[in-house]
Each structure stands twice: as C-alpha cells, then as structure tokens.
Amino acid sequence: MLLLDVTPLSLGIETYGGAVAKVIPRNSTIPASAQEMYTTGVDNQTGIDIHVCKASANLPRTAARSLASS
C-alpha cells in the first residue's frame, strides 16, 4: 500500500476583480508545482501583489480562504 499526501482543496491566486484562478487542482500530490502567465492590469505597471488562496472552485474573494499575501 502506498500512501501519498495530497492537497485537500485547490490552490490559486486572486486575480483582477477578486476572482480566484486555480493554479494547483485539489488532490494534487505534495510537493506540487505549476506555472501560469498573467498580465498586469494597467500599462507601465512596475510591481504586483500576489494573494494566495484556497478554494474548492472559482469563487469570489469572500468565499476563498486566504493563505498568504506578498
């Protein structure tokens, strides 16, 4: 029998407008990695804040649980 650690919920980042974009789907084995490309919301933007959330679907920010912000 082989036991694996998995993520119980999807992990994603908050995008423009407060929606959560899934980056790592639920039940992915740990450690997990993923890549996504996003663009900035305005021209000549020099920085961004990344808000990591966990949610079971693409839910609005109020339904997603915050994990970290940088």
mmCIF file of C-alpha atoms in Angstrom:
data_model
loop_
_atom_site.group_PDB
_atom_site.id
_atom_site.type_symbol
_atom_site.label_atom_id
_atom_site.label_comp_id
_atom_site.label_asym_id
_atom_site.label_seq_id
_atom_site.Cartn_x
_atom_site.Cartn_y
_atom_site.Cartn_z
ATOM 1 C CA MET A 1 0.000 0.000 0.000
ATOM 2 C CA LEU A 2 1.341 3.414 -0.984
ATOM 3 C CA LEU A 3 0.120 6.498 0.880
ATOM 4 C CA LEU A 4 0.516 9.938 -0.677
ATOM 5 C CA ASP A 5 -0.015 13.399 0.766
ATOM 6 C CA VAL A 6 -2.385 15.462 -1.359
ATOM 7 C CA THR A 7 -3.824 18.970 -1.294
ATOM 8 C CA PRO A 8 -7.393 18.775 0.074
ATOM 9 C CA LEU A 9 -8.526 21.903 -1.791
ATOM 10 C CA SER A 10 -7.463 23.745 -4.921
ATOM 11 C CA LEU A 11 -4.813 26.428 -4.532
ATOM 12 C CA GLY A 12 -4.934 29.592 -6.558
ATOM 13 C CA ILE A 13 -4.265 33.294 -6.701
ATOM 14 C CA GLU A 14 -6.629 36.218 -6.576
ATOM 15 C CA THR A 15 -6.922 37.904 -9.957
ATOM 16 C CA TYR A 16 -8.213 41.299 -11.041
ATOM 17 C CA GLY A 17 -11.791 41.708 -9.858
ATOM 18 C CA GLY A 18 -11.425 39.418 -6.832
ATOM 19 C CA ALA A 19 -11.907 36.063 -8.578
ATOM 20 C CA VAL A 20 -9.656 33.134 -7.645
ATOM 21 C CA ALA A 21 -7.781 31.473 -10.523
ATOM 22 C CA LYS A 22 -6.916 27.850 -9.740
ATOM 23 C CA VAL A 23 -3.236 27.082 -10.177
ATOM 24 C CA ILE A 24 -2.977 23.707 -8.396
ATOM 25 C CA PRO A 25 -6.089 21.483 -8.513
ATOM 26 C CA ARG A 26 -7.307 19.634 -5.435
ATOM 27 C CA ASN A 27 -5.944 16.140 -4.777
ATOM 28 C CA SER A 28 -2.571 17.022 -6.359
ATOM 29 C CA THR A 29 0.301 15.153 -4.735
ATOM 30 C CA ILE A 30 2.643 17.133 -2.488
ATOM 31 C CA PRO A 31 5.094 18.608 -3.364
ATOM 32 C CA ALA A 32 3.354 20.227 -6.321
ATOM 33 C CA SER A 33 4.392 22.912 -8.768
ATOM 34 C CA ALA A 34 2.620 24.820 -11.503
ATOM 35 C CA GLN A 35 3.133 27.737 -13.858
ATOM 36 C CA GLU A 36 0.677 30.327 -15.113
ATOM 37 C CA MET A 37 1.272 33.559 -17.019
ATOM 38 C CA TYR A 38 -0.702 36.675 -16.151
ATOM 39 C CA THR A 39 -0.586 40.237 -17.411
ATOM 40 C CA THR A 40 -0.769 43.456 -15.422
ATOM 41 C CA GLY A 41 -3.997 45.417 -15.072
ATOM 42 C CA VAL A 42 -2.598 48.737 -16.309
ATOM 43 C CA ASP A 43 0.144 49.877 -18.677
ATOM 44 C CA ASN A 44 3.649 50.545 -17.293
ATOM 45 C CA GLN A 45 2.914 48.745 -14.005
ATOM 46 C CA THR A 46 6.181 48.004 -12.189
ATOM 47 C CA GLY A 47 5.026 45.603 -9.457
ATOM 48 C CA ILE A 48 2.257 43.283 -8.301
ATOM 49 C CA ASP A 49 0.892 41.830 -5.055
ATOM 50 C CA ILE A 50 0.255 38.082 -5.068
ATOM 51 C CA HIS A 51 -2.593 36.818 -2.875
ATOM 52 C CA VAL A 52 -2.605 33.020 -2.469
ATOM 53 C CA CYS A 53 -5.990 31.452 -1.621
ATOM 54 C CA LYS A 54 -7.524 28.042 -1.209
ATOM 55 C CA ALA A 55 -10.996 27.297 -2.527
ATOM 56 C CA SER A 56 -12.886 24.362 -3.964
ATOM 57 C CA ALA A 57 -13.981 26.283 -7.085
ATOM 58 C CA ASN A 58 -13.580 29.636 -8.850
ATOM 59 C CA LEU A 59 -15.307 31.563 -6.111
ATOM 60 C CA PRO A 60 -15.351 35.267 -5.299
ATOM 61 C CA ARG A 61 -12.804 36.528 -2.787
ATOM 62 C CA THR A 62 -15.341 36.439 0.068
ATOM 63 C CA ALA A 63 -15.713 32.651 -0.302
ATOM 64 C CA ALA A 64 -11.983 31.908 -0.684
ATOM 65 C CA ARG A 65 -9.731 31.474 2.315
ATOM 66 C CA SER A 66 -6.517 33.454 2.333
ATOM 67 C CA LEU A 67 -3.234 31.588 2.835
ATOM 68 C CA ALA A 68 -0.647 34.282 2.155
ATOM 69 C CA SER A 69 -0.089 37.652 0.597
ATOM 70 C CA SER A 70 3.117 39.174 -0.669
#
